[in-house]
Amino acid sequence: MIELPVWTHPIVGQIAESYARQRLPHALMLVGREGDGLSLLGDFLRRGLLCKQGGIKPCGQCKSCLLVHAGAHPDSRVLEPEGKSLTIKVDQIRGIADFMHETPQQGGNKVIRLTHSEKMNNAAANAVLKMLEEPTPNTYLILESSSLSRMLPTVRSRCRLYKLEQPGHDQAHQWLTDNGIEQPEQRLAMADGAPLAASRISNEAIDQWHRQVSCFLQERNFTALAAFIQQQDPLTLLNQTLLWVDTAIRRLNRQTAPVPERDEDLVQALQGLPTVSLFRFRDYIVQLKQGLQQQANLNQQMWSEQLSARWLEMTGHA
Ligand SMILES: [Zn+2]
C-alpha cells in the first residue's frame, strides 16, 4: 500500500470525485516536480485505476493490485525515457498501438503511464496525439510532466491538467520527520524545498555542503578558493551560492527565510552587503548556471577563478 504525502491529497480527491461520477477524462496530465512526488502520484493513480475494488485508491489486496505489485499486470504499460539521450521515442509509442485496441484481460481498465513525458521527441508526441484523438473505451493515459511549456500544445489541450502544488515548508518538514529522515532543514535547503528529493540526499553530500559553507565563509585567498571551487560539482555549488544570496535578499526585504543552522553565519555576512552587489552577483550566478546547463564542457578552471574573484570582491576581501 502506498502512502501518499498530504500535499497530493487535493489532486487525488479531485480525481476520485470525477471517477466516482464517471466523469474522469481518458487523458490526465500531472504537472509538477519530480522531487515533490510526481512519479509517486502517477503510480498511485495507475494502481488505483486498475484496482478491482472500485474507487481511485488501490486496495493492495485484490488480484489486480497483486499483479501490479508483481510487475505483471497485463492491462498496463509504463513508458519511460530510454537510451543515452533519455527521450521517449516514437517506436515506444507505436509499440503500444496494439495494446490500445486489445480487450482488457482482467476485465477492468487499461492504464498507460508516461513518465517524464516532457522528454518525448516530436514524432513521439505526434503519435500520442493520435492516441488522444482516437480514445479507446476504459483506457486511461497518465502523462507526467515536470515542464508544461515543453509539452506540445495540441497534446496538452487534449488532456485534463492536474497541477501538483509544491508543499509548504512546514508540510515538507513534517513529512521528512514522519519518515524518520534526519536533518530535514538541511536537506530541504539542498533540495530546493522538494521533500522526496530531500529524502534521497546522502550524508556525504551533506558533509560536502558543510565543507563548502566553511570554505566560502573563511577562505580569503583567491587561488585557494578557486582551487576549492574547481573540485566541486558545479551545479550543486551554484545552487548553494544562489540559496545564500536569495536568502539574504529575502531577509533584506523583511521576509522570513530559514536556512540550515550551519549556513547562518554566511547568510548574515551577506545581509550586511549593499543590495545592489547581491543582485549583481545573483545575475552572474544565474548566467553561469544557464551556461553550464547549455554546454557541460564549459572551462571549469576559468569559471572557478571568476567565481572566486567575484565572491571575494563582493564580500570585500578582494
Ligand atoms: Zn486492489
PDB file of C-alpha atoms and ligand atoms in Angstrom, residues 51-53 59-62 65, ligand 1:
ATOM      1  CA  CYS A  51      -7.752  -1.972  -8.736  1.00  0.00           C
ATOM      2  CA  LYS A  52     -10.854  -4.158  -8.720  1.00  0.00           C
ATOM      3  CA  GLN A  53     -12.333  -2.586  -5.597  1.00  0.00           C
ATOM      4  CA  CYS A  59      -6.623  -1.657  -2.101  1.00  0.00           C
ATOM      5  CA  GLY A  60      -3.318  -3.504  -2.326  1.00  0.00           C
ATOM      6  CA  GLN A  61      -5.022  -6.886  -1.953  1.00  0.00           C
ATOM      7  CA  CYS A  62      -7.159  -7.682  -4.974  1.00  0.00           C
ATOM      8  CA  CYS A  65      -3.213  -4.920  -7.160  1.00  0.00           C
TER       9      CYS A  65
HETATM   10 ZN    ZN B   1      -6.980  -3.600  -5.449  1.00  0.00          ZN
END
